Amino acid sequence: MAQPSKSPKNPGAADKTLIVLRATLEHSRFTDIVEASGLAKSSVHRLLQSLVDYEFVTVNEEGNYLAGPAAMALASHAFKNIDISERAQPFMRELARKVKCQVHVGARTRNEAVYVAIEESEMPYRIPSDIGDRLPLHCTSIGKCLLAAQSDDTVRKYIADVGLPRKTPRTISTANALFAELYQVRDCGYAVDDEENVPGIRCVAVPIRNHMGRVDHAMSITTLALEKTMDEVIELVPFVVETAGKISRSLGYWD
């Protein structure tokens, strides 16, 4: 995941205030804030006092600096108005052009996933899908990403509720096989669908994280099995990871 942009070489007064505010949101001890900001102690102390006065920063009993009520309120308003489909679309468009695959973003809703954003590729065919389409979690790449982010107990409940119905001869249909697949997803960071939900369709998906680091969405690229082998689809994973990282960053996630 990309880190926040570097500070300007010759920061002005406004730049310095933002540099100190960002450093304070990442660190609480004064010495760490000074080191992270790269500014003189006297400047940091003066700017911190201004941030405290305006309630963007507060100081606890131990003398540590924390996000203040003004910063918390500002963040709350910002996250309340986030529309992931609007945030994701420019990045999805770039990815679709790069990998020549259809791109989907999906969210979990109880025991299913649902498409919330779609970007078609420049290929001379369209893989049928619409915003609002619902997908099983155990046999789609987006679904596996979302399911892998849950606890084992939640996965067991899903299995008990849904029963792992077969969609194609390749569908995972046993609890042991599904857990093995999800452990692999957690380990490698991406999920695959090799004609497991729809015959002739291959997908790979990676998680998208929100400002809390939680996986509420996942993004996939989809292609025809006649067009690409599964190995060829997996070779495109770094591009999907990069794009998901950009979307996560736009949602407020810093790794």
Short mmCIF file of C-alpha atoms in Angstrom, two decimals:
data_model
loop_
_atom_site.label_atom_id
_atom_site.label_comp_id
_atom_site.label_asym_id
_atom_site.label_seq_id
_atom_site.Cartn_x
_atom_site.Cartn_y
_atom_site.Cartn_z
CA MET A 1 0.00 0.00 0.00
CA ALA A 2 1.27 3.46 -0.90
CA GLN A 3 2.34 5.72 1.92
CA PRO A 4 1.16 9.32 2.30
CA SER A 5 2.88 11.72 -0.09
CA LYS A 6 6.19 13.21 1.03
CA SER A 7 6.36 16.70 2.49
CA PRO A 8 7.34 19.57 0.15
CA LYS A 9 11.02 20.58 0.13
CA ASN A 10 10.31 24.17 1.16
CA PRO A 11 7.08 24.02 3.17
CA GLY A 12 5.16 27.19 3.89
CA ALA A 13 3.18 27.92 7.05
CA ALA A 14 0.10 25.99 5.89
CA ASP A 15 2.26 23.08 4.75
CA LYS A 16 3.97 22.89 8.13
CA THR A 17 0.64 22.86 9.97
CA LEU A 18 -0.62 19.96 7.86
CA ILE A 19 2.70 18.13 8.22
CA VAL A 20 2.48 18.35 12.00
CA LEU A 21 -1.20 17.37 12.03
CA ARG A 22 -0.48 14.30 9.90
CA ALA A 23 2.48 13.35 12.10
CA THR A 24 0.29 13.71 15.20
CA LEU A 25 -2.39 11.42 13.76
CA GLU A 26 0.32 8.78 13.21
CA HIS A 27 2.28 9.29 16.45
CA SER A 28 1.42 10.44 19.96
CA ARG A 29 4.78 11.25 21.60
CA PHE A 30 6.23 14.70 21.00
CA THR A 31 9.68 13.37 20.06
CA ASP A 32 8.14 11.01 17.51
CA ILE A 33 6.03 13.81 16.05
CA VAL A 34 9.15 15.97 15.67
CA GLU A 35 11.05 13.16 13.98
CA ALA A 36 8.16 12.28 11.65
CA SER A 37 7.59 15.90 10.65
CA GLY A 38 11.24 16.74 10.00
CA LEU A 39 10.68 20.19 11.48
CA ALA A 40 12.43 21.99 14.34
CA LYS A 41 11.18 21.24 17.86
CA SER A 42 10.22 24.87 18.43
CA SER A 43 8.14 24.94 15.24
CA VAL A 44 6.41 21.66 16.08
CA HIS A 45 5.63 22.83 19.61
CA ARG A 46 4.15 26.11 18.34
CA LEU A 47 2.05 24.40 15.67
CA LEU A 48 0.84 21.74 18.10
CA GLN A 49 -0.36 24.46 20.43
CA SER A 50 -2.37 26.04 17.59
CA LEU A 51 -3.86 22.66 16.71
CA VAL A 52 -4.79 22.13 20.35
CA ASP A 53 -6.39 25.59 20.50
CA TYR A 54 -8.54 24.75 17.47
CA GLU A 55 -9.32 21.27 18.90
CA PHE A 56 -7.76 19.35 16.01
CA VAL A 57 -5.38 17.86 18.58
CA THR A 58 -5.80 17.12 22.28
CA VAL A 59 -3.31 16.23 25.03
CA ASN A 60 -3.95 13.44 27.53
CA GLU A 61 -2.74 13.18 31.14
CA GLU A 62 0.49 11.48 30.06
CA GLY A 63 1.31 14.38 27.75
CA ASN A 64 0.65 12.41 24.57
CA TYR A 65 -0.99 14.09 21.61
CA LEU A 66 -4.16 12.57 20.16
CA ALA A 67 -6.72 13.43 17.49
CA GLY A 68 -9.04 16.10 18.87
CA PRO A 69 -12.81 16.50 18.50
CA ALA A 70 -12.51 18.79 15.47
CA ALA A 71 -10.38 16.23 13.61
CA MET A 72 -12.76 13.42 14.58
CA ALA A 73 -15.80 15.39 13.44
CA LEU A 74 -14.11 16.28 10.16
CA ALA A 75 -13.22 12.64 9.53
CA SER A 76 -16.76 11.53 10.38
CA HIS A 77 -18.27 13.96 7.87
CA ALA A 78 -15.78 12.90 5.20
CA PHE A 79 -16.36 9.14 5.60
CA LYS A 80 -20.13 9.60 5.82
CA ASN A 81 -20.18 11.01 2.29
CA ILE A 82 -17.94 8.40 0.64
CA ASP A 83 -19.47 6.63 -2.35
CA ILE A 84 -17.16 3.74 -3.22
CA SER A 85 -18.51 3.36 -6.75
CA GLU A 86 -17.69 7.01 -7.46
CA ARG A 87 -14.26 6.72 -5.83
CA ALA A 88 -13.41 3.43 -7.55
CA GLN A 89 -14.56 4.13 -11.11
CA PRO A 90 -11.52 6.10 -12.38
CA PHE A 91 -9.15 3.45 -11.03
CA MET A 92 -11.32 0.65 -12.46
CA ARG A 93 -11.33 2.33 -15.87
CA GLU A 94 -7.53 2.52 -15.85
CA LEU A 95 -7.26 -1.13 -14.80
CA ALA A 96 -9.72 -2.33 -17.46
CA ARG A 97 -7.65 -0.63 -20.17
CA LYS A 98 -4.42 -2.06 -18.77
CA VAL A 99 -5.44 -5.71 -18.38
CA LYS A 100 -8.18 -5.87 -21.05
CA CYS A 101 -10.60 -7.52 -18.66
CA GLN A 102 -13.96 -6.53 -17.24
CA VAL A 103 -13.61 -5.07 -13.73
CA HIS A 104 -16.10 -5.47 -10.88
CA VAL A 105 -16.30 -4.19 -7.32
CA GLY A 106 -18.54 -6.12 -4.97
CA ALA A 107 -19.73 -5.81 -1.38
CA ARG A 108 -20.95 -8.45 1.03
CA THR A 109 -24.60 -8.48 1.99
CA ARG A 110 -25.33 -11.26 4.50
CA ASN A 111 -24.72 -14.56 2.66
CA GLU A 112 -24.08 -13.07 -0.78
CA ALA A 113 -21.95 -10.54 -2.59
CA VAL A 114 -23.45 -7.82 -4.75
CA TYR A 115 -21.90 -5.81 -7.57
CA VAL A 116 -21.68 -2.10 -6.73
CA ALA A 117 -19.49 -0.94 -9.65
CA ILE A 118 -18.63 -2.34 -13.08
CA GLU A 119 -16.17 -1.22 -15.77
CA GLU A 120 -16.25 -2.94 -19.15
CA SER A 121 -13.11 -3.69 -21.11
CA GLU A 122 -12.20 -2.71 -24.66
CA MET A 123 -12.57 -6.31 -25.81
CA PRO A 124 -15.15 -6.95 -28.55
CA TYR A 125 -17.42 -8.84 -26.14
CA ARG A 126 -19.18 -8.08 -22.87
CA ILE A 127 -19.47 -10.52 -20.00
CA PRO A 128 -23.09 -10.21 -18.80
CA SER A 129 -23.22 -8.51 -15.39
CA ASP A 130 -25.14 -5.62 -13.87
CA ILE A 131 -24.89 -3.50 -10.75
CA GLY A 132 -27.00 -5.18 -8.12
CA ASP A 133 -26.34 -8.72 -9.38
CA ARG A 134 -25.91 -11.11 -6.44
CA LEU A 135 -23.13 -13.67 -6.21
CA PRO A 136 -22.46 -16.70 -4.00
CA LEU A 137 -19.52 -16.25 -1.65
CA HIS A 138 -18.01 -19.73 -1.89
CA CYS A 139 -17.50 -19.96 -5.64
CA THR A 140 -16.70 -16.44 -6.86
CA SER A 141 -13.41 -14.60 -6.48
CA ILE A 142 -15.05 -11.52 -4.95
CA GLY A 143 -17.06 -13.72 -2.62
CA LYS A 144 -14.00 -15.67 -1.47
CA CYS A 145 -12.12 -12.42 -0.72
CA LEU A 146 -14.99 -11.17 1.39
CA LEU A 147 -15.43 -14.53 3.12
CA ALA A 148 -11.69 -14.92 3.78
CA ALA A 149 -11.79 -11.64 5.73
CA GLN A 150 -14.28 -13.15 8.17
CA SER A 151 -13.61 -15.35 11.19
CA ASP A 152 -13.72 -19.13 10.89
CA ASP A 153 -16.91 -19.15 12.97
CA THR A 154 -18.57 -16.77 10.51
CA VAL A 155 -17.49 -19.04 7.65
CA ARG A 156 -18.98 -22.06 9.45
CA LYS A 157 -22.27 -20.19 9.86
CA TYR A 158 -22.23 -19.34 6.16
CA ILE A 159 -21.71 -23.00 5.28
CA ALA A 160 -24.55 -24.04 7.61
CA ASP A 161 -26.89 -21.41 6.16
CA VAL A 162 -26.08 -21.84 2.47
CA GLY A 163 -24.98 -25.46 2.14
CA LEU A 164 -22.33 -24.82 -0.58
CA PRO A 165 -24.52 -25.60 -3.61
CA ARG A 166 -22.74 -26.58 -6.81
CA LYS A 167 -22.94 -24.05 -9.64
CA THR A 168 -20.57 -25.93 -11.98
CA PRO A 169 -18.56 -29.18 -11.76
CA ARG A 170 -15.66 -27.05 -10.42
CA THR A 171 -17.59 -25.50 -7.51
CA ILE A 172 -16.15 -26.04 -4.03
CA SER A 173 -18.82 -28.05 -2.23
CA THR A 174 -17.26 -29.26 1.05
CA ALA A 175 -16.37 -27.35 4.19
CA ASN A 176 -12.80 -28.71 4.28
CA ALA A 177 -12.14 -27.66 0.70
CA LEU A 178 -13.59 -24.19 1.29
CA PHE A 179 -11.52 -23.62 4.42
CA ALA A 180 -8.39 -24.75 2.57
CA GLU A 181 -9.21 -22.28 -0.20
CA LEU A 182 -9.84 -19.40 2.21
CA TYR A 183 -6.60 -20.06 4.10
CA GLN A 184 -4.80 -19.81 0.78
CA VAL A 185 -6.59 -16.54 0.00
CA ARG A 186 -5.52 -15.11 3.37
CA ASP A 187 -1.95 -16.23 2.71
CA CYS A 188 -1.50 -15.02 -0.87
CA GLY A 189 -3.82 -12.00 -0.80
CA TYR A 190 -6.02 -12.85 -3.77
CA ALA A 191 -8.83 -15.26 -4.70
CA VAL A 192 -9.60 -17.06 -7.95
CA ASP A 193 -12.71 -18.35 -9.67
CA ASP A 194 -11.73 -20.90 -12.30
CA GLU A 195 -15.12 -21.59 -13.91
CA GLU A 196 -16.54 -22.30 -10.45
CA ASN A 197 -19.62 -20.08 -10.71
CA VAL A 198 -20.24 -19.78 -14.46
CA PRO A 199 -18.79 -22.17 -17.07
CA GLY A 200 -16.31 -20.42 -19.35
CA ILE A 201 -15.63 -17.51 -16.96
CA ARG A 202 -12.40 -16.92 -15.01
CA CYS A 203 -11.81 -14.25 -12.38
CA VAL A 204 -9.28 -13.13 -9.83
CA ALA A 205 -10.08 -10.74 -6.97
CA VAL A 206 -8.27 -8.84 -4.22
CA PRO A 207 -9.66 -7.12 -1.12
CA ILE A 208 -10.35 -3.41 -0.77
CA ARG A 209 -9.91 -1.96 2.72
CA ASN A 210 -11.75 0.96 4.28
CA HIS A 211 -10.29 3.61 6.60
CA MET A 212 -10.40 1.13 9.49
CA GLY A 213 -8.56 -1.55 7.52
CA ARG A 214 -11.71 -3.65 7.29
CA VAL A 215 -12.52 -5.58 4.09
CA ASP A 216 -16.02 -4.49 3.12
CA HIS A 217 -15.43 -4.69 -0.64
CA ALA A 218 -13.36 -6.64 -3.14
CA MET A 219 -12.39 -6.02 -6.76
CA SER A 220 -12.13 -8.60 -9.52
CA ILE A 221 -11.07 -8.83 -13.13
CA THR A 222 -13.11 -11.18 -15.30
CA THR A 223 -12.36 -12.80 -18.65
CA LEU A 224 -13.47 -15.66 -20.85
CA ALA A 225 -11.74 -19.00 -20.30
CA LEU A 226 -11.20 -19.13 -24.07
CA GLU A 227 -9.35 -15.83 -23.88
CA LYS A 228 -6.95 -16.50 -20.97
CA THR A 229 -5.72 -19.47 -18.98
CA MET A 230 -5.95 -19.28 -15.20
CA ASP A 231 -2.17 -18.82 -15.03
CA GLU A 232 -2.44 -15.86 -17.42
CA VAL A 233 -5.16 -14.31 -15.27
CA ILE A 234 -3.07 -14.77 -12.13
CA GLU A 235 -0.16 -12.99 -13.85
CA LEU A 236 -2.35 -9.87 -13.79
CA VAL A 237 -2.78 -9.97 -10.00
CA PRO A 238 -0.11 -7.27 -9.34
CA PHE A 239 -2.11 -4.79 -11.42
CA VAL A 240 -5.28 -5.61 -9.46
CA VAL A 241 -3.44 -5.32 -6.14
CA GLU A 242 -2.04 -1.94 -7.16
CA THR A 243 -5.46 -0.65 -8.17
CA ALA A 244 -7.17 -1.98 -5.04
CA GLY A 245 -4.47 -0.21 -3.04
CA LYS A 246 -5.29 3.08 -4.75
CA ILE A 247 -9.00 2.63 -4.02
CA SER A 248 -8.28 1.69 -0.41
CA ARG A 249 -6.13 4.80 -0.07
CA SER A 250 -8.95 6.93 -1.48
CA LEU A 251 -11.20 5.47 1.24
CA GLY A 252 -8.76 6.58 3.94
CA TYR A 253 -6.72 3.43 4.44
CA TRP A 254 -3.00 3.93 5.16
CA ASP A 255 -0.85 0.87 5.63
#
